[in-house]
Amino acid sequence: LPQRVRRAVLRGRVRVVYQPLVRLRDNYMLGVEALVRLNIGRGKGRGREVSPDIFIPIAEQHGFITLVTKQVIHGALAEMRDRLTSDAPFYISINLSAEDLTDPEVRAFLDRETVRHDIDRARVSLELTERSTVEETELVRCVRHFRDGGYSMCLDDFGTGYSGFAYLSKLPIFCIKIDKMFTDTIGLDGADTTLFDNMMDIARKLGFKVVVEGVTKAEQVPYILAANPEAIGQGYLFGKPMTARELADWEAGRAPL
Ligand code: C2E
Ligand code: MG
Ligand code: MG
């Protein structure tokens, strides 16, 4: 599998899909998260789709994750360019692996691509996972470096790692994303929402924006809004990851408020 994944990446078979990030209080799409897709089939058209949960770790372990990341950046900024340069608020969120964060080539690539498309870097959010293997002080330094370059930094999969309050307060991020496993406890009879509640509380105390991942039920929305009126939701309730064209259709077909 690693060989086939590498070959597909080298052949430029990386694609990007987009999942809406929706401001819950008014159902407004504030942005999208770019999510990578890869087909390792031999022929054109039909083939074998591999989940990012499988091939991202492979790319990380075999030392070609930055190649994947650069293709995602390249595709996403080109496809979302019009929205990212329009007056309406809209941002793109891109996932970075630990290796990307420390590789000067990735940063240089982002800088070039944002200049080329004339995109304001504050509208590019970079997600780093809380499970990152980069050592704490080094991670803080890297995040600050990107932040100083104008990018918005975001902590993904919050709650699945071990960030303490003191460490979080040192991270120059603007937003945290609460993992789906905690969202799932809302609106489920008998499930304990304590962890979710605590995370919302930490975000509020530290002044972070909050994206709640994996929102699947309408009943979850008022609960989230009660904890944070500015919360952003992401999940199948609003939209699955879509191609750029599907996203445009999805938006056109959305019922007005
Ligand atoms: P993530 O960054 O936490 O992305 C959210 C994942 O949750 C996506 O899975 C998305 O499709 C899924 N999701 C969103 N809403 C729902 C929902 O309501 N229900 C369910 N069951 N799932 C939902 P996906 O696209 O398979 O990506 C999985 C993971 O792979 C991502 O988790 C991220 O860690 C990684 N990944 C994806 N694209 C990239 C990329 O371009 N670079 C890197 N380094 N990692 C990526
Ligand atoms: Mg993410
Ligand atoms: Mg996540």
JSON list of C-alpha atoms in Angstrom, two decimals, residues 140-246:
[
{"chain": "A", "resi": 140, "resn": "VAL", "atom": "CA", "xyz": [4.59, 26.89, 20.25]},
{"chain": "A", "resi": 141, "resn": "ARG", "atom": "CA", "xyz": [7.52, 28.35, 18.29]},
{"chain": "A", "resi": 142, "resn": "CYS", "atom": "CA", "xyz": [6.25, 26.94, 14.97]},
{"chain": "A", "resi": 143, "resn": "VAL", "atom": "CA", "xyz": [2.69, 28.09, 15.55]},
{"chain": "A", "resi": 144, "resn": "ARG", "atom": "CA", "xyz": [3.91, 31.58, 16.44]},
{"chain": "A", "resi": 145, "resn": "HIS", "atom": "CA", "xyz": [6.02, 31.67, 13.28]},
{"chain": "A", "resi": 146, "resn": "PHE", "atom": "CA", "xyz": [2.97, 30.93, 11.08]},
{"chain": "A", "resi": 147, "resn": "ARG", "atom": "CA", "xyz": [0.79, 33.30, 13.09]},
{"chain": "A", "resi": 148, "resn": "ASP", "atom": "CA", "xyz": [3.37, 36.09, 12.70]},
{"chain": "A", "resi": 149, "resn": "GLY", "atom": "CA", "xyz": [3.23, 35.43, 8.97]},
{"chain": "A", "resi": 150, "resn": "GLY", "atom": "CA", "xyz": [-0.45, 36.35, 9.03]},
{"chain": "A", "resi": 151, "resn": "TYR", "atom": "CA", "xyz": [-2.12, 32.91, 9.06]},
{"chain": "A", "resi": 152, "resn": "SER", "atom": "CA", "xyz": [-4.89, 31.98, 11.49]},
{"chain": "A", "resi": 153, "resn": "MET", "atom": "CA", "xyz": [-3.94, 28.98, 13.57]},
{"chain": "A", "resi": 154, "resn": "CYS", "atom": "CA", "xyz": [-6.37, 26.42, 14.88]},
{"chain": "A", "resi": 155, "resn": "LEU", "atom": "CA", "xyz": [-6.14, 23.40, 17.19]},
{"chain": "A", "resi": 156, "resn": "ASP", "atom": "CA", "xyz": [-7.87, 20.35, 15.69]},
{"chain": "A", "resi": 157, "resn": "ASP", "atom": "CA", "xyz": [-9.23, 17.27, 17.48]},
{"chain": "A", "resi": 158, "resn": "PHE", "atom": "CA", "xyz": [-9.37, 19.13, 20.77]},
{"chain": "A", "resi": 159, "resn": "GLY", "atom": "CA", "xyz": [-9.98, 16.80, 23.67]},
{"chain": "A", "resi": 160, "resn": "THR", "atom": "CA", "xyz": [-8.22, 13.81, 22.12]},
{"chain": "A", "resi": 161, "resn": "GLY", "atom": "CA", "xyz": [-4.74, 14.94, 23.24]},
{"chain": "A", "resi": 162, "resn": "TYR", "atom": "CA", "xyz": [-3.37, 16.16, 26.51]},
{"chain": "A", "resi": 163, "resn": "SER", "atom": "CA", "xyz": [-3.21, 19.93, 26.28]},
{"chain": "A", "resi": 164, "resn": "GLY", "atom": "CA", "xyz": [-3.43, 21.44, 29.74]},
{"chain": "A", "resi": 165, "resn": "PHE", "atom": "CA", "xyz": [-4.81, 24.90, 30.39]},
{"chain": "A", "resi": 166, "resn": "ALA", "atom": "CA", "xyz": [-1.34, 26.44, 30.92]},
{"chain": "A", "resi": 167, "resn": "TYR", "atom": "CA", "xyz": [-0.05, 25.07, 27.64]},
{"chain": "A", "resi": 168, "resn": "LEU", "atom": "CA", "xyz": [-3.15, 26.13, 25.72]},
{"chain": "A", "resi": 169, "resn": "SER", "atom": "CA", "xyz": [-2.84, 29.65, 27.01]},
{"chain": "A", "resi": 170, "resn": "LYS", "atom": "CA", "xyz": [0.66, 29.78, 25.49]},
{"chain": "A", "resi": 171, "resn": "LEU", "atom": "CA", "xyz": [-0.42, 28.59, 22.05]},
{"chain": "A", "resi": 172, "resn": "PRO", "atom": "CA", "xyz": [-1.01, 31.54, 19.70]},
{"chain": "A", "resi": 173, "resn": "ILE", "atom": "CA", "xyz": [-4.15, 30.06, 18.15]},
{"chain": "A", "resi": 174, "resn": "PHE", "atom": "CA", "xyz": [-7.48, 31.71, 17.40]},
{"chain": "A", "resi": 175, "resn": "CYS", "atom": "CA", "xyz": [-9.69, 28.66, 17.39]},
{"chain": "A", "resi": 176, "resn": "ILE", "atom": "CA", "xyz": [-10.19, 25.14, 18.68]},
{"chain": "A", "resi": 177, "resn": "LYS", "atom": "CA", "xyz": [-12.14, 22.34, 17.04]},
{"chain": "A", "resi": 178, "resn": "ILE", "atom": "CA", "xyz": [-13.98, 20.05, 19.41]},
{"chain": "A", "resi": 179, "resn": "ASP", "atom": "CA", "xyz": [-13.75, 16.45, 18.27]},
{"chain": "A", "resi": 180, "resn": "LYS", "atom": "CA", "xyz": [-16.84, 14.56, 17.14]},
{"chain": "A", "resi": 181, "resn": "MET", "atom": "CA", "xyz": [-16.59, 12.04, 19.97]},
{"chain": "A", "resi": 182, "resn": "PHE", "atom": "CA", "xyz": [-17.61, 14.78, 22.42]},
{"chain": "A", "resi": 183, "resn": "THR", "atom": "CA", "xyz": [-20.29, 16.26, 20.18]},
{"chain": "A", "resi": 184, "resn": "ASP", "atom": "CA", "xyz": [-21.85, 12.80, 20.01]},
{"chain": "A", "resi": 185, "resn": "THR", "atom": "CA", "xyz": [-22.71, 12.99, 23.71]},
{"chain": "A", "resi": 186, "resn": "ILE", "atom": "CA", "xyz": [-25.12, 15.89, 23.11]},
{"chain": "A", "resi": 187, "resn": "GLY", "atom": "CA", "xyz": [-28.73, 14.83, 22.67]},
{"chain": "A", "resi": 188, "resn": "LEU", "atom": "CA", "xyz": [-28.00, 11.23, 23.48]},
{"chain": "A", "resi": 189, "resn": "ASP", "atom": "CA", "xyz": [-30.10, 9.90, 26.33]},
{"chain": "A", "resi": 190, "resn": "GLY", "atom": "CA", "xyz": [-28.00, 9.03, 29.33]},
{"chain": "A", "resi": 191, "resn": "ALA", "atom": "CA", "xyz": [-24.71, 10.22, 27.77]},
{"chain": "A", "resi": 192, "resn": "ASP", "atom": "CA", "xyz": [-22.45, 12.41, 29.87]},
{"chain": "A", "resi": 193, "resn": "THR", "atom": "CA", "xyz": [-21.73, 15.85, 28.37]},
{"chain": "A", "resi": 194, "resn": "THR", "atom": "CA", "xyz": [-19.30, 16.92, 31.11]},
{"chain": "A", "resi": 195, "resn": "LEU", "atom": "CA", "xyz": [-16.24, 16.77, 28.86]},
{"chain": "A", "resi": 196, "resn": "PHE", "atom": "CA", "xyz": [-17.94, 18.75, 26.11]},
{"chain": "A", "resi": 197, "resn": "ASP", "atom": "CA", "xyz": [-19.10, 21.35, 28.65]},
{"chain": "A", "resi": 198, "resn": "ASN", "atom": "CA", "xyz": [-15.59, 21.64, 30.11]},
{"chain": "A", "resi": 199, "resn": "MET", "atom": "CA", "xyz": [-14.04, 22.19, 26.68]},
{"chain": "A", "resi": 200, "resn": "MET", "atom": "CA", "xyz": [-16.53, 24.92, 25.83]},
{"chain": "A", "resi": 201, "resn": "ASP", "atom": "CA", "xyz": [-15.67, 26.50, 29.17]},
{"chain": "A", "resi": 202, "resn": "ILE", "atom": "CA", "xyz": [-11.91, 26.40, 28.50]},
{"chain": "A", "resi": 203, "resn": "ALA", "atom": "CA", "xyz": [-12.41, 27.93, 25.06]},
{"chain": "A", "resi": 204, "resn": "ARG", "atom": "CA", "xyz": [-14.46, 30.75, 26.53]},
{"chain": "A", "resi": 205, "resn": "LYS", "atom": "CA", "xyz": [-11.93, 31.48, 29.29]},
{"chain": "A", "resi": 206, "resn": "LEU", "atom": "CA", "xyz": [-9.09, 31.62, 26.78]},
{"chain": "A", "resi": 207, "resn": "GLY", "atom": "CA", "xyz": [-11.09, 33.61, 24.22]},
{"chain": "A", "resi": 208, "resn": "PHE", "atom": "CA", "xyz": [-10.82, 31.02, 21.44]},
{"chain": "A", "resi": 209, "resn": "LYS", "atom": "CA", "xyz": [-13.37, 30.68, 18.70]},
{"chain": "A", "resi": 210, "resn": "VAL", "atom": "CA", "xyz": [-15.00, 27.25, 18.68]},
{"chain": "A", "resi": 211, "resn": "VAL", "atom": "CA", "xyz": [-15.78, 24.90, 15.84]},
{"chain": "A", "resi": 212, "resn": "VAL", "atom": "CA", "xyz": [-17.88, 21.92, 16.92]},
{"chain": "A", "resi": 213, "resn": "GLU", "atom": "CA", "xyz": [-17.17, 18.92, 14.70]},
{"chain": "A", "resi": 214, "resn": "GLY", "atom": "CA", "xyz": [-19.51, 16.12, 13.79]},
{"chain": "A", "resi": 215, "resn": "VAL", "atom": "CA", "xyz": [-22.83, 17.88, 14.32]},
{"chain": "A", "resi": 216, "resn": "THR", "atom": "CA", "xyz": [-25.38, 15.38, 13.04]},
{"chain": "A", "resi": 217, "resn": "LYS", "atom": "CA", "xyz": [-28.64, 16.24, 14.82]},
{"chain": "A", "resi": 218, "resn": "ALA", "atom": "CA", "xyz": [-30.70, 19.44, 14.82]},
{"chain": "A", "resi": 219, "resn": "GLU", "atom": "CA", "xyz": [-31.26, 19.04, 18.60]},
{"chain": "A", "resi": 220, "resn": "GLN", "atom": "CA", "xyz": [-27.54, 19.53, 19.20]},
{"chain": "A", "resi": 221, "resn": "VAL", "atom": "CA", "xyz": [-27.57, 23.08, 17.86]},
{"chain": "A", "resi": 222, "resn": "PRO", "atom": "CA", "xyz": [-29.46, 24.88, 20.68]},
{"chain": "A", "resi": 223, "resn": "TYR", "atom": "CA", "xyz": [-27.30, 23.09, 23.24]},
{"chain": "A", "resi": 224, "resn": "ILE", "atom": "CA", "xyz": [-24.10, 24.29, 21.59]},
{"chain": "A", "resi": 225, "resn": "LEU", "atom": "CA", "xyz": [-25.46, 27.82, 21.15]},
{"chain": "A", "resi": 226, "resn": "ALA", "atom": "CA", "xyz": [-26.38, 28.01, 24.83]},
{"chain": "A", "resi": 227, "resn": "ALA", "atom": "CA", "xyz": [-22.71, 27.38, 25.66]},
{"chain": "A", "resi": 228, "resn": "ASN", "atom": "CA", "xyz": [-21.36, 29.69, 22.95]},
{"chain": "A", "resi": 229, "resn": "PRO", "atom": "CA", "xyz": [-23.59, 31.94, 20.82]},
{"chain": "A", "resi": 230, "resn": "GLU", "atom": "CA", "xyz": [-20.80, 32.41, 18.24]},
{"chain": "A", "resi": 231, "resn": "ALA", "atom": "CA", "xyz": [-20.00, 28.72, 17.83]},
{"chain": "A", "resi": 232, "resn": "ILE", "atom": "CA", "xyz": [-19.39, 27.33, 14.35]},
{"chain": "A", "resi": 233, "resn": "GLY", "atom": "CA", "xyz": [-20.70, 23.89, 13.42]},
{"chain": "A", "resi": 234, "resn": "GLN", "atom": "CA", "xyz": [-19.33, 21.30, 11.02]},
{"chain": "A", "resi": 235, "resn": "GLY", "atom": "CA", "xyz": [-21.01, 18.03, 10.30]},
{"chain": "A", "resi": 236, "resn": "TYR", "atom": "CA", "xyz": [-23.34, 15.97, 8.18]},
{"chain": "A", "resi": 237, "resn": "LEU", "atom": "CA", "xyz": [-26.32, 17.95, 9.51]},
{"chain": "A", "resi": 238, "resn": "PHE", "atom": "CA", "xyz": [-25.12, 20.85, 7.34]},
{"chain": "A", "resi": 239, "resn": "GLY", "atom": "CA", "xyz": [-23.16, 19.19, 4.58]},
{"chain": "A", "resi": 240, "resn": "LYS", "atom": "CA", "xyz": [-20.74, 16.37, 3.85]},
{"chain": "A", "resi": 241, "resn": "PRO", "atom": "CA", "xyz": [-17.37, 17.08, 2.25]},
{"chain": "A", "resi": 242, "resn": "MET", "atom": "CA", "xyz": [-18.07, 18.10, -1.39]},
{"chain": "A", "resi": 243, "resn": "THR", "atom": "CA", "xyz": [-16.20, 18.98, -4.55]},
{"chain": "A", "resi": 244, "resn": "ALA", "atom": "CA", "xyz": [-15.98, 22.70, -5.35]},
{"chain": "A", "resi": 245, "resn": "ARG", "atom": "CA", "xyz": [-18.77, 22.32, -7.90]},
{"chain": "A", "resi": 246, "resn": "GLU", "atom": "CA", "xyz": [-21.01, 20.38, -5.52]}
]
